Amino acid sequence: SAVISQKPSRDICQRGTSLTIQCQVDSQVTMMFWYRQQPGQSLTLIATANQGSEATYESGFVIDKFPISRPNLTFSTLTVSNMSPEDSSIYLCSVDSAAGHQETQYFGPGTRLLVL
Amino acid sequence: LAKTTQPISMDSYEGQEVNITCSHNNIATNDYITWYQQFPSQGPRFIIQGYKTKVTNEVASLFIPADRKSSTLSLPRVSLSDTAVYYCLVANSGSARQLTFGSGTQLTVLP
């Protein structure tokens, strides 16, 4: 299994500011994913980030609001731009790790964001 | 996308077997079924994955009927530490992955 770390683990931010969340994996992976989990809710996929190409965003999420970088096969960042209280969520990074012939997703510990 | 449906919550007692069922009527031929466990303030943790029939590992079993329109996660002899939210995920493999998490089931294990 892949070991994933995220920074920061939590933050409190003022509305209108931006926060960049880092995700580091202990092995090279092709695909990395960013999720949002609002309080008491399930996980919602924001985007898929492949190294060397533009991230692919899910419906309801746009690059201007959630720019993503994927400079190499072990690292990615997600920026939450021009934050509002509605952006208060847990943001999770995950990666695919092949388990036999199947692909399994492993998740980081998450970044808990509170926007005031 | 294969939408999934799970019970919102379940209660059980220590030592009992717990079965959580997930419905995924629109599952595609190349979709796998994966279950995750999530504790508060942590990322989801992989439990088990399967495609059809039965899969068993050291912590759980996964039962998938022939039509694959549902799956059941079975936790043998639960303990208080198994209190968590359990998510069913149906996703395909490959570069065109589509990932849909269910609503999750809050399992509460009582003493």
mmCIF file with all atom_site columns, C-alpha atoms in Angstrom:
data_model
loop_
_atom_site.group_PDB
_atom_site.id
_atom_site.type_symbol
_atom_site.label_atom_id
_atom_site.label_alt_id
_atom_site.label_comp_id
_atom_site.label_asym_id
_atom_site.label_entity_id
_atom_site.label_seq_id
_atom_site.pdbx_PDB_ins_code
_atom_site.Cartn_x
_atom_site.Cartn_y
_atom_site.Cartn_z
_atom_site.occupancy
_atom_site.B_iso_or_equiv
_atom_site.pdbx_formal_charge
_atom_site.auth_seq_id
_atom_site.auth_comp_id
_atom_site.auth_asym_id
_atom_site.auth_atom_id
_atom_site.pdbx_PDB_model_num
ATOM 1   C CA . SER A 1 1   ? 0.000   0.000   0.000   1.00 0.00 ? 1   SER A CA 1
ATOM 2   C CA . ALA A 1 2   ? 1.032   3.620   -0.563  1.00 0.00 ? 2   ALA A CA 1
ATOM 3   C CA . VAL A 1 3   ? 1.839   5.956   2.312   1.00 0.00 ? 3   VAL A CA 1
ATOM 4   C CA . ILE A 1 4   ? 0.419   9.416   1.783   1.00 0.00 ? 4   ILE A CA 1
ATOM 5   C CA . SER A 1 5   ? 1.020   12.578  3.756   1.00 0.00 ? 5   SER A CA 1
ATOM 6   C CA . GLN A 1 6   ? -0.736  15.907  3.518   1.00 0.00 ? 6   GLN A CA 1
ATOM 7   C CA . LYS A 1 7   ? 0.206   19.386  4.653   1.00 0.00 ? 7   LYS A CA 1
ATOM 8   C CA . PRO A 1 8   ? -1.197  21.223  6.449   1.00 0.00 ? 8   PRO A CA 1
ATOM 9   C CA . SER A 1 9   ? -3.267  18.836  8.537   1.00 0.00 ? 9   SER A CA 1
ATOM 10  C CA . ARG A 1 10  ? -5.610  21.673  9.376   1.00 0.00 ? 10  ARG A CA 1
ATOM 11  C CA . ASP A 1 11  ? -5.922  25.421  8.947   1.00 0.00 ? 11  ASP A CA 1
ATOM 12  C CA . ILE A 1 12  ? -8.197  28.314  9.740   1.00 0.00 ? 12  ILE A CA 1
ATOM 13  C CA . CYS A 1 13  ? -8.351  30.914  7.011   1.00 0.00 ? 13  CYS A CA 1
ATOM 14  C CA . GLN A 1 14  ? -10.029 34.216  6.322   1.00 0.00 ? 14  GLN A CA 1
ATOM 15  C CA . ARG A 1 15  ? -12.496 34.545  3.489   1.00 0.00 ? 15  ARG A CA 1
ATOM 16  C CA . GLY A 1 16  ? -11.014 35.840  0.250   1.00 0.00 ? 16  GLY A CA 1
ATOM 17  C CA . THR A 1 17  ? -7.634  34.226  0.848   1.00 0.00 ? 17  THR A CA 1
ATOM 18  C CA . SER A 1 18  ? -6.200  31.091  -0.774  1.00 0.00 ? 18  SER A CA 1
ATOM 19  C CA . LEU A 1 19  ? -4.683  27.943  0.697   1.00 0.00 ? 19  LEU A CA 1
ATOM 20  C CA . THR A 1 20  ? -2.426  25.435  -1.009  1.00 0.00 ? 20  THR A CA 1
ATOM 21  C CA . ILE A 1 21  ? -2.581  21.853  0.224   1.00 0.00 ? 21  ILE A CA 1
ATOM 22  C CA . GLN A 1 22  ? 0.308   19.515  -0.447  1.00 0.00 ? 22  GLN A CA 1
ATOM 23  C CA . CYS A 1 23  ? 0.136   15.776  -1.005  1.00 0.00 ? 23  CYS A CA 1
ATOM 24  C CA . GLN A 1 24  ? 3.237   13.586  -0.912  1.00 0.00 ? 24  GLN A CA 1
ATOM 25  C CA . VAL A 1 25  ? 3.341   9.872   -1.755  1.00 0.00 ? 25  VAL A CA 1
ATOM 26  C CA . ASP A 1 26  ? 6.113   7.457   -0.836  1.00 0.00 ? 26  ASP A CA 1
ATOM 27  C CA . SER A 1 27  ? 6.124   5.838   -4.282  1.00 0.00 ? 27  SER A CA 1
ATOM 28  C CA . GLN A 1 28  ? 5.645   6.881   -7.873  1.00 0.00 ? 28  GLN A CA 1
ATOM 29  C CA . VAL A 1 29  ? 2.002   6.813   -8.971  1.00 0.00 ? 29  VAL A CA 1
ATOM 30  C CA . THR A 1 30  ? 0.353   7.688   -12.216 1.00 0.00 ? 30  THR A CA 1
ATOM 31  C CA . MET A 1 31  ? -2.945  9.024   -10.978 1.00 0.00 ? 31  MET A CA 1
ATOM 32  C CA . MET A 1 32  ? -3.649  11.215  -7.975  1.00 0.00 ? 32  MET A CA 1
ATOM 33  C CA . PHE A 1 33  ? -7.079  12.332  -6.897  1.00 0.00 ? 33  PHE A CA 1
ATOM 34  C CA . TRP A 1 34  ? -8.413  15.206  -4.833  1.00 0.00 ? 34  TRP A CA 1
ATOM 35  C CA . TYR A 1 35  ? -11.638 14.889  -2.870  1.00 0.00 ? 35  TYR A CA 1
ATOM 36  C CA . ARG A 1 36  ? -13.712 17.169  -0.716  1.00 0.00 ? 36  ARG A CA 1
ATOM 37  C CA . GLN A 1 37  ? -15.679 15.939  2.255   1.00 0.00 ? 37  GLN A CA 1
ATOM 38  C CA . GLN A 1 38  ? -18.069 18.456  3.731   1.00 0.00 ? 38  GLN A CA 1
ATOM 39  C CA . PRO A 1 39  ? -19.146 18.018  7.361   1.00 0.00 ? 39  PRO A CA 1
ATOM 40  C CA . GLY A 1 40  ? -21.226 14.883  7.802   1.00 0.00 ? 40  GLY A CA 1
ATOM 41  C CA . GLN A 1 41  ? -21.133 14.105  4.100   1.00 0.00 ? 41  GLN A CA 1
ATOM 42  C CA . SER A 1 42  ? -19.561 11.544  1.822   1.00 0.00 ? 42  SER A CA 1
ATOM 43  C CA . LEU A 1 43  ? -16.548 12.157  -0.376  1.00 0.00 ? 43  LEU A CA 1
ATOM 44  C CA . THR A 1 44  ? -16.890 14.104  -3.590  1.00 0.00 ? 44  THR A CA 1
ATOM 45  C CA . LEU A 1 45  ? -14.244 13.871  -6.268  1.00 0.00 ? 45  LEU A CA 1
ATOM 46  C CA . ILE A 1 46  ? -12.883 17.288  -7.247  1.00 0.00 ? 46  ILE A CA 1
ATOM 47  C CA . ALA A 1 47  ? -10.378 16.325  -9.908  1.00 0.00 ? 47  ALA A CA 1
ATOM 48  C CA . THR A 1 48  ? -7.953  13.740  -11.196 1.00 0.00 ? 48  THR A CA 1
ATOM 49  C CA . ALA A 1 49  ? -4.341  14.772  -11.625 1.00 0.00 ? 49  ALA A CA 1
ATOM 50  C CA . ASN A 1 50  ? -1.986  12.925  -13.945 1.00 0.00 ? 50  ASN A CA 1
ATOM 51  C CA . GLN A 1 51  ? 1.653   13.913  -14.166 1.00 0.00 ? 51  GLN A CA 1
ATOM 52  C CA . GLY A 1 52  ? 2.437   15.863  -17.293 1.00 0.00 ? 52  GLY A CA 1
ATOM 53  C CA . SER A 1 53  ? -1.111  16.791  -18.198 1.00 0.00 ? 53  SER A CA 1
ATOM 54  C CA . GLU A 1 54  ? -3.858  19.144  -17.109 1.00 0.00 ? 54  GLU A CA 1
ATOM 55  C CA . ALA A 1 55  ? -6.043  17.969  -14.268 1.00 0.00 ? 55  ALA A CA 1
ATOM 56  C CA . THR A 1 56  ? -9.487  16.681  -15.141 1.00 0.00 ? 56  THR A CA 1
ATOM 57  C CA . TYR A 1 57  ? -12.227 18.339  -13.100 1.00 0.00 ? 57  TYR A CA 1
ATOM 58  C CA . GLU A 1 58  ? -15.561 16.869  -12.123 1.00 0.00 ? 58  GLU A CA 1
ATOM 59  C CA . SER A 1 59  ? -18.840 18.631  -12.711 1.00 0.00 ? 59  SER A CA 1
ATOM 60  C CA . GLY A 1 60  ? -19.214 21.566  -10.355 1.00 0.00 ? 60  GLY A CA 1
ATOM 61  C CA . PHE A 1 61  ? -15.485 22.135  -9.881  1.00 0.00 ? 61  PHE A CA 1
ATOM 62  C CA . VAL A 1 62  ? -13.390 24.515  -11.971 1.00 0.00 ? 62  VAL A CA 1
ATOM 63  C CA . ILE A 1 63  ? -9.697  25.146  -12.365 1.00 0.00 ? 63  ILE A CA 1
ATOM 64  C CA . ASP A 1 64  ? -9.922  28.805  -11.374 1.00 0.00 ? 64  ASP A CA 1
ATOM 65  C CA . LYS A 1 65  ? -11.299 27.863  -7.984  1.00 0.00 ? 65  LYS A CA 1
ATOM 66  C CA . PHE A 1 66  ? -9.243  24.690  -7.416  1.00 0.00 ? 66  PHE A CA 1
ATOM 67  C CA . PRO A 1 67  ? -5.990  24.894  -9.385  1.00 0.00 ? 67  PRO A CA 1
ATOM 68  C CA . ILE A 1 68  ? -3.944  21.715  -9.185  1.00 0.00 ? 68  ILE A CA 1
ATOM 69  C CA . SER A 1 69  ? -0.283  21.073  -9.827  1.00 0.00 ? 69  SER A CA 1
ATOM 70  C CA . ARG A 1 70  ? 1.333   17.705  -10.488 1.00 0.00 ? 70  ARG A CA 1
ATOM 71  C CA . PRO A 1 71  ? 5.032   18.367  -11.020 1.00 0.00 ? 71  PRO A CA 1
ATOM 72  C CA . ASN A 1 72  ? 6.193   14.759  -10.600 1.00 0.00 ? 72  ASN A CA 1
ATOM 73  C CA . LEU A 1 73  ? 4.994   11.244  -9.878  1.00 0.00 ? 73  LEU A CA 1
ATOM 74  C CA . THR A 1 74  ? 5.071   11.581  -6.075  1.00 0.00 ? 74  THR A CA 1
ATOM 75  C CA . PHE A 1 75  ? 3.645   15.037  -5.402  1.00 0.00 ? 75  PHE A CA 1
ATOM 76  C CA . SER A 1 76  ? 0.607   17.192  -6.049  1.00 0.00 ? 76  SER A CA 1
ATOM 77  C CA . THR A 1 77  ? -0.933  20.386  -4.722  1.00 0.00 ? 77  THR A CA 1
ATOM 78  C CA . LEU A 1 78  ? -4.500  21.610  -4.577  1.00 0.00 ? 78  LEU A CA 1
ATOM 79  C CA . THR A 1 79  ? -5.187  25.299  -4.059  1.00 0.00 ? 79  THR A CA 1
ATOM 80  C CA . VAL A 1 80  ? -8.499  26.491  -2.707  1.00 0.00 ? 80  VAL A CA 1
ATOM 81  C CA . SER A 1 81  ? -8.791  30.009  -4.104  1.00 0.00 ? 81  SER A CA 1
ATOM 82  C CA . ASN A 1 82  ? -10.742 33.029  -2.919  1.00 0.00 ? 82  ASN A CA 1
ATOM 83  C CA . MET A 1 83  ? -12.157 31.046  -0.041  1.00 0.00 ? 83  MET A CA 1
ATOM 84  C CA . SER A 1 84  ? -15.589 31.453  1.468   1.00 0.00 ? 84  SER A CA 1
ATOM 85  C CA . PRO A 1 85  ? -17.135 29.741  4.512   1.00 0.00 ? 85  PRO A CA 1
ATOM 86  C CA . GLU A 1 86  ? -18.768 27.249  2.130   1.00 0.00 ? 86  GLU A CA 1
ATOM 87  C CA . ASP A 1 87  ? -15.289 25.904  1.358   1.00 0.00 ? 87  ASP A CA 1
ATOM 88  C CA . SER A 1 88  ? -14.924 24.664  4.934   1.00 0.00 ? 88  SER A CA 1
ATOM 89  C CA . SER A 1 89  ? -14.361 20.945  4.438   1.00 0.00 ? 89  SER A CA 1
ATOM 90  C CA . ILE A 1 90  ? -11.865 18.168  4.691   1.00 0.00 ? 90  ILE A CA 1
ATOM 91  C CA . TYR A 1 91  ? -9.741  17.916  1.562   1.00 0.00 ? 91  TYR A CA 1
ATOM 92  C CA . LEU A 1 92  ? -8.328  14.487  0.822   1.00 0.00 ? 92  LEU A CA 1
ATOM 93  C CA . CYS A 1 93  ? -5.666  13.319  -1.549  1.00 0.00 ? 93  CYS A CA 1
ATOM 94  C CA . SER A 1 94  ? -5.669  9.753   -2.822  1.00 0.00 ? 94  SER A CA 1
ATOM 95  C CA . VAL A 1 95  ? -3.668  7.599   -5.189  1.00 0.00 ? 95  VAL A CA 1
ATOM 96  C CA . ASP A 1 96  ? -4.140  4.414   -7.121  1.00 0.00 ? 96  ASP A CA 1
ATOM 97  C CA . SER A 1 97  ? -1.983  1.518   -6.066  1.00 0.00 ? 97  SER A CA 1
ATOM 98  C CA . ALA A 1 98  ? -2.117  -1.699  -7.997  1.00 0.00 ? 98  ALA A CA 1
ATOM 99  C CA . ALA A 1 99  ? -3.081  -4.698  -5.889  1.00 0.00 ? 99  ALA A CA 1
ATOM 100 C CA . GLY A 1 100 ? -2.660  -7.676  -8.119  1.00 0.00 ? 100 GLY A CA 1
ATOM 101 C CA . HIS A 1 101 ? -4.725  -7.018  -11.212 1.00 0.00 ? 101 HIS A CA 1
ATOM 102 C CA . GLN A 1 102 ? -6.929  -4.503  -9.496  1.00 0.00 ? 102 GLN A CA 1
ATOM 103 C CA . GLU A 1 103 ? -6.407  -0.867  -8.645  1.00 0.00 ? 103 GLU A CA 1
ATOM 104 C CA . THR A 1 104 ? -7.119  0.262   -5.123  1.00 0.00 ? 104 THR A CA 1
ATOM 105 C CA . GLN A 1 105 ? -7.313  3.822   -3.879  1.00 0.00 ? 105 GLN A CA 1
ATOM 106 C CA . TYR A 1 106 ? -5.387  4.827   -0.801  1.00 0.00 ? 106 TYR A CA 1
ATOM 107 C CA . PHE A 1 107 ? -6.133  8.056   0.996   1.00 0.00 ? 107 PHE A CA 1
ATOM 108 C CA . GLY A 1 108 ? -4.103  10.601  2.846   1.00 0.00 ? 108 GLY A CA 1
ATOM 109 C CA . PRO A 1 109 ? -5.080  11.767  6.325   1.00 0.00 ? 109 PRO A CA 1
ATOM 110 C CA . GLY A 1 110 ? -6.864  14.831  4.972   1.00 0.00 ? 110 GLY A CA 1
ATOM 111 C CA . THR A 1 111 ? -6.607  18.576  5.490   1.00 0.00 ? 111 THR A CA 1
ATOM 112 C CA . ARG A 1 112 ? -9.300  20.083  7.670   1.00 0.00 ? 112 ARG A CA 1
ATOM 113 C CA . LEU A 1 113 ? -10.080 23.601  6.488   1.00 0.00 ? 113 LEU A CA 1
ATOM 114 C CA . LEU A 1 114 ? -12.197 26.156  8.312   1.00 0.00 ? 114 LEU A CA 1
ATOM 115 C CA . VAL A 1 115 ? -12.952 29.424  6.558   1.00 0.00 ? 115 VAL A CA 1
ATOM 116 C CA . LEU A 1 116 ? -14.153 32.316  8.689   1.00 0.00 ? 116 LEU A CA 1
ATOM 117 C CA . LEU B 2 1   ? -21.791 6.446   -13.191 1.00 0.00 ? 1   LEU B CA 1
ATOM 118 C CA . ALA B 2 2   ? -22.858 3.618   -10.909 1.00 0.00 ? 2   ALA B CA 1
ATOM 119 C CA . LYS B 2 3   ? -24.783 5.326   -8.125  1.00 0.00 ? 3   LYS B CA 1
ATOM 120 C CA . THR B 2 4   ? -24.672 3.469   -4.850  1.00 0.00 ? 4   THR B CA 1
ATOM 121 C CA . THR B 2 5   ? -27.166 3.277   -1.993  1.00 0.00 ? 5   THR B CA 1
ATOM 122 C CA . GLN B 2 6   ? -26.378 2.244   1.573   1.00 0.00 ? 6   GLN B CA 1
ATOM 123 C CA . PRO B 2 7   ? -28.269 2.342   4.876   1.00 0.00 ? 7   PRO B CA 1
ATOM 124 C CA . ILE B 2 8   ? -27.549 5.570   6.706   1.00 0.00 ? 8   ILE B CA 1
ATOM 125 C CA . SER B 2 9   ? -26.841 3.882   10.008  1.00 0.00 ? 9   SER B CA 1
ATOM 126 C CA . MET B 2 10  ? -26.666 0.550   11.796  1.00 0.00 ? 10  MET B CA 1
ATOM 127 C CA . ASP B 2 11  ? -26.250 -0.454  15.405  1.00 0.00 ? 11  ASP B CA 1
ATOM 128 C CA . SER B 2 12  ? -24.702 -3.659  16.631  1.00 0.00 ? 12  SER B CA 1
ATOM 129 C CA . TYR B 2 13  ? -23.299 -5.187  19.793  1.00 0.00 ? 13  TYR B CA 1
ATOM 130 C CA . GLU B 2 14  ? -19.800 -6.343  20.482  1.00 0.00 ? 14  GLU B CA 1
ATOM 131 C CA . GLY B 2 15  ? -19.075 -9.838  19.248  1.00 0.00 ? 15  GLY B CA 1
ATOM 132 C CA . GLN B 2 16  ? -21.849 -9.889  16.659  1.00 0.00 ? 16  GLN B CA 1
ATOM 133 C CA . GLU B 2 17  ? -21.447 -10.263 12.920  1.00 0.00 ? 17  GLU B CA 1
ATOM 134 C CA . VAL B 2 18  ? -22.431 -7.162  10.969  1.00 0.00 ? 18  VAL B CA 1
ATOM 135 C CA . ASN B 2 19  ? -23.546 -7.138  7.346   1.00 0.00 ? 19  ASN B CA 1
ATOM 136 C CA . ILE B 2 20  ? -23.781 -3.873  5.432   1.00 0.00 ? 20  ILE B CA 1
ATOM 137 C CA . THR B 2 21  ? -25.338 -3.964  1.989   1.00 0.00 ? 21  THR B CA 1
ATOM 138 C CA . CYS B 2 22  ? -24.690 -1.546  -0.860  1.00 0.00 ? 22  CYS B CA 1
ATOM 139 C CA . SER B 2 23  ? -26.922 -1.339  -3.932  1.00 0.00 ? 23  SER B CA 1
ATOM 140 C CA . HIS B 2 24  ? -25.371 -0.441  -7.285  1.00 0.00 ? 24  HIS B CA 1
ATOM 141 C CA . ASN B 2 25  ? -27.966 -1.255  -9.906  1.00 0.00 ? 25  ASN B CA 1
ATOM 142 C CA . ASN B 2 26  ? -26.123 0.449   -12.766 1.00 0.00 ? 26  ASN B CA 1
ATOM 143 C CA . ILE B 2 27  ? -22.746 -1.184  -12.225 1.00 0.00 ? 27  ILE B CA 1
ATOM 144 C CA . ALA B 2 28  ? -20.765 -1.553  -15.432 1.00 0.00 ? 28  ALA B CA 1
ATOM 145 C CA . THR B 2 29  ? -18.941 -4.609  -16.665 1.00 0.00 ? 29  THR B CA 1
ATOM 146 C CA . ASN B 2 30  ? -15.497 -3.241  -15.807 1.00 0.00 ? 30  ASN B CA 1
ATOM 147 C CA . ASP B 2 31  ? -16.411 -1.797  -12.395 1.00 0.00 ? 31  ASP B CA 1
ATOM 148 C CA . TYR B 2 32  ? -14.897 -3.106  -9.169  1.00 0.00 ? 32  TYR B CA 1
ATOM 149 C CA . ILE B 2 33  ? -16.501 -2.783  -5.746  1.00 0.00 ? 33  ILE B CA 1
ATOM 150 C CA . THR B 2 34  ? -14.408 -1.456  -2.895  1.00 0.00 ? 34  THR B CA 1
ATOM 151 C CA . TRP B 2 35  ? -15.269 -0.843  0.739   1.00 0.00 ? 35  TRP B CA 1
ATOM 152 C CA . TYR B 2 36  ? -13.620 1.704   2.985   1.00 0.00 ? 36  TYR B CA 1
ATOM 153 C CA . GLN B 2 37  ? -13.710 2.465   6.683   1.00 0.00 ? 37  GLN B CA 1
ATOM 154 C CA . GLN B 2 38  ? -13.435 6.024   7.949   1.00 0.00 ? 38  GLN B CA 1
ATOM 155 C CA . PHE B 2 39  ? -12.906 7.232   11.491  1.00 0.00 ? 39  PHE B CA 1
ATOM 156 C CA . PRO B 2 40  ? -13.534 10.866  12.428  1.00 0.00 ? 40  PRO B CA 1
ATOM 157 C CA . SER B 2 41  ? -10.775 13.221  11.277  1.00 0.00 ? 41  SER B CA 1
ATOM 158 C CA . GLN B 2 42  ? -9.038  10.522  9.235   1.00 0.00 ? 42  GLN B CA 1
ATOM 159 C CA . GLY B 2 43  ? -8.911  9.568   5.596   1.00 0.00 ? 43  GLY B CA 1
ATOM 160 C CA . PRO B 2 44  ? -10.818 6.469   4.448   1.00 0.00 ? 44  PRO B CA 1
ATOM 161 C CA . ARG B 2 45  ? -8.992  3.202   4.943   1.00 0.00 ? 45  ARG B CA 1
ATOM 162 C CA . PHE B 2 46  ? -9.215  0.375   2.406   1.00 0.00 ? 46  PHE B CA 1
ATOM 163 C CA . ILE B 2 47  ? -10.982 -2.722  3.739   1.00 0.00 ? 47  ILE B CA 1
ATOM 164 C CA . ILE B 2 48  ? -11.688 -5.045  0.835   1.00 0.00 ? 48  ILE B CA 1
ATOM 165 C CA . GLN B 2 49  ? -12.261 -5.133  -2.906  1.00 0.00 ? 49  GLN B CA 1
ATOM 166 C CA . GLY B 2 50  ? -14.005 -7.561  -5.225  1.00 0.00 ? 50  GLY B CA 1
ATOM 167 C CA . TYR B 2 51  ? -15.472 -8.089  -8.658  1.00 0.00 ? 51  TYR B CA 1
ATOM 168 C CA . LYS B 2 52  ? -17.799 -11.053 -8.197  1.00 0.00 ? 52  LYS B CA 1
ATOM 169 C CA . THR B 2 53  ? -18.639 -13.955 -5.859  1.00 0.00 ? 53  THR B CA 1
ATOM 170 C CA . LYS B 2 54  ? -16.880 -13.864 -2.495  1.00 0.00 ? 54  LYS B CA 1
ATOM 171 C CA . VAL B 2 55  ? -13.690 -12.284 -1.290  1.00 0.00 ? 55  VAL B CA 1
ATOM 172 C CA . THR B 2 56  ? -12.271 -12.728 2.189   1.00 0.00 ? 56  THR B CA 1
ATOM 173 C CA . ASN B 2 57  ? -9.312  -11.167 3.946   1.00 0.00 ? 57  ASN B CA 1
ATOM 174 C CA . GLU B 2 58  ? -8.141  -10.910 7.530   1.00 0.00 ? 58  GLU B CA 1
ATOM 175 C CA . VAL B 2 59  ? -10.692 -8.265  8.510   1.00 0.00 ? 59  VAL B CA 1
ATOM 176 C CA . ALA B 2 60  ? -13.811 -8.784  6.382   1.00 0.00 ? 60  ALA B CA 1
ATOM 177 C CA . SER B 2 61  ? -15.657 -10.687 3.697   1.00 0.00 ? 61  SER B CA 1
ATOM 178 C CA . LEU B 2 62  ? -17.334 -9.278  0.628   1.00 0.00 ? 62  LEU B CA 1
ATOM 179 C CA . PHE B 2 63  ? -20.252 -11.056 -0.999  1.00 0.00 ? 63  PHE B CA 1
ATOM 180 C CA . ILE B 2 64  ? -21.259 -10.129 -4.538  1.00 0.00 ? 64  ILE B CA 1
ATOM 181 C CA . PRO B 2 65  ? -24.185 -11.916 -6.228  1.00 0.00 ? 65  PRO B CA 1
ATOM 182 C CA . ALA B 2 66  ? -24.052 -13.027 -9.829  1.00 0.00 ? 66  ALA B CA 1
ATOM 183 C CA . ASP B 2 67  ? -25.881 -9.961  -11.158 1.00 0.00 ? 67  ASP B CA 1
ATOM 184 C CA . ARG B 2 68  ? -23.444 -7.675  -9.247  1.00 0.00 ? 68  ARG B CA 1
ATOM 185 C CA . LYS B 2 69  ? -26.204 -5.172  -8.542  1.00 0.00 ? 69  LYS B CA 1
ATOM 186 C CA . SER B 2 70  ? -25.416 -5.222  -4.851  1.00 0.00 ? 70  SER B CA 1
ATOM 187 C CA . SER B 2 71  ? -22.659 -6.203  -2.478  1.00 0.00 ? 71  SER B CA 1
ATOM 188 C CA . THR B 2 72  ? -22.513 -7.019  1.214   1.00 0.00 ? 72  THR B CA 1
ATOM 189 C CA . LEU B 2 73  ? -19.652 -6.247  3.527   1.00 0.00 ? 73  LEU B CA 1
ATOM 190 C CA . SER B 2 74  ? -19.487 -8.701  6.404   1.00 0.00 ? 74  SER B CA 1
ATOM 191 C CA . LEU B 2 75  ? -17.558 -7.867  9.575   1.00 0.00 ? 75  LEU B CA 1
ATOM 192 C CA . PRO B 2 76  ? -17.178 -10.858 11.903  1.00 0.00 ? 76  PRO B CA 1
ATOM 193 C CA . ARG B 2 77  ? -17.358 -10.336 15.654  1.00 0.00 ? 77  ARG B CA 1
ATOM 194 C CA . VAL B 2 78  ? -17.251 -6.551  15.737  1.00 0.00 ? 78  VAL B CA 1
ATOM 195 C CA . SER B 2 79  ? -15.685 -4.626  18.593  1.00 0.00 ? 79  SER B CA 1
ATOM 196 C CA . LEU B 2 80  ? -16.164 -1.083  19.859  1.00 0.00 ? 80  LEU B CA 1
ATOM 197 C CA . SER B 2 81  ? -13.243 0.054   17.702  1.00 0.00 ? 81  SER B CA 1
ATOM 198 C CA . ASP B 2 82  ? -15.182 -0.906  14.571  1.00 0.00 ? 82  ASP B CA 1
ATOM 199 C CA . THR B 2 83  ? -17.494 2.053   15.158  1.00 0.00 ? 83  THR B CA 1
ATOM 200 C CA . ALA B 2 84  ? -16.946 4.102   12.007  1.00 0.00 ? 84  ALA B CA 1
ATOM 201 C CA . VAL B 2 85  ? -18.485 5.128   8.709   1.00 0.00 ? 85  VAL B CA 1
ATOM 202 C CA . TYR B 2 86  ? -18.286 2.474   5.997   1.00 0.00 ? 86  TYR B CA 1
ATOM 203 C CA . TYR B 2 87  ? -18.322 3.500   2.354   1.00 0.00 ? 87  TYR B CA 1
ATOM 204 C CA . CYS B 2 88  ? -19.034 1.471   -0.719  1.00 0.00 ? 88  CYS B CA 1
ATOM 205 C CA . LEU B 2 89  ? -17.202 2.614   -3.851  1.00 0.00 ? 89  LEU B CA 1
ATOM 206 C CA . VAL B 2 90  ? -17.878 1.429   -7.366  1.00 0.00 ? 90  VAL B CA 1
ATOM 207 C CA . ALA B 2 91  ? -15.215 2.353   -9.862  1.00 0.00 ? 91  ALA B CA 1
ATOM 208 C CA . ASN B 2 92  ? -13.658 1.155   -13.052 1.00 0.00 ? 92  ASN B CA 1
ATOM 209 C CA . SER B 2 93  ? -9.974  0.722   -13.623 1.00 0.00 ? 93  SER B CA 1
ATOM 210 C CA . GLY B 2 94  ? -7.704  2.285   -16.170 1.00 0.00 ? 94  GLY B CA 1
ATOM 211 C CA . SER B 2 95  ? -7.045  5.823   -17.236 1.00 0.00 ? 95  SER B CA 1
ATOM 212 C CA . ALA B 2 96  ? -10.717 6.760   -17.617 1.00 0.00 ? 96  ALA B CA 1
ATOM 213 C CA . ARG B 2 97  ? -11.647 6.102   -14.025 1.00 0.00 ? 97  ARG B CA 1
ATOM 214 C CA . GLN B 2 98  ? -14.982 7.261   -12.739 1.00 0.00 ? 98  GLN B CA 1
ATOM 215 C CA . LEU B 2 99  ? -15.273 7.256   -8.974  1.00 0.00 ? 99  LEU B CA 1
ATOM 216 C CA . THR B 2 100 ? -18.531 7.384   -7.040  1.00 0.00 ? 100 THR B CA 1
ATOM 217 C CA . PHE B 2 101 ? -18.697 7.089   -3.276  1.00 0.00 ? 101 PHE B CA 1
ATOM 218 C CA . GLY B 2 102 ? -21.912 6.030   -1.592  1.00 0.00 ? 102 GLY B CA 1
ATOM 219 C CA . SER B 2 103 ? -23.468 8.011   1.211   1.00 0.00 ? 103 SER B CA 1
ATOM 220 C CA . GLY B 2 104 ? -21.790 5.843   3.800   1.00 0.00 ? 104 GLY B CA 1
ATOM 221 C CA . THR B 2 105 ? -23.162 3.802   6.682   1.00 0.00 ? 105 THR B CA 1
ATOM 222 C CA . GLN B 2 106 ? -22.505 4.888   10.242  1.00 0.00 ? 106 GLN B CA 1
ATOM 223 C CA . LEU B 2 107 ? -21.926 1.699   12.197  1.00 0.00 ? 107 LEU B CA 1
ATOM 224 C CA . THR B 2 108 ? -22.170 2.044   15.948  1.00 0.00 ? 108 THR B CA 1
ATOM 225 C CA . VAL B 2 109 ? -21.000 -0.887  18.027  1.00 0.00 ? 109 VAL B CA 1
ATOM 226 C CA . LEU B 2 110 ? -22.475 -0.952  21.498  1.00 0.00 ? 110 LEU B CA 1
ATOM 227 C CA . PRO B 2 111 ? -21.004 -2.704  24.542  1.00 0.00 ? 111 PRO B CA 1
#
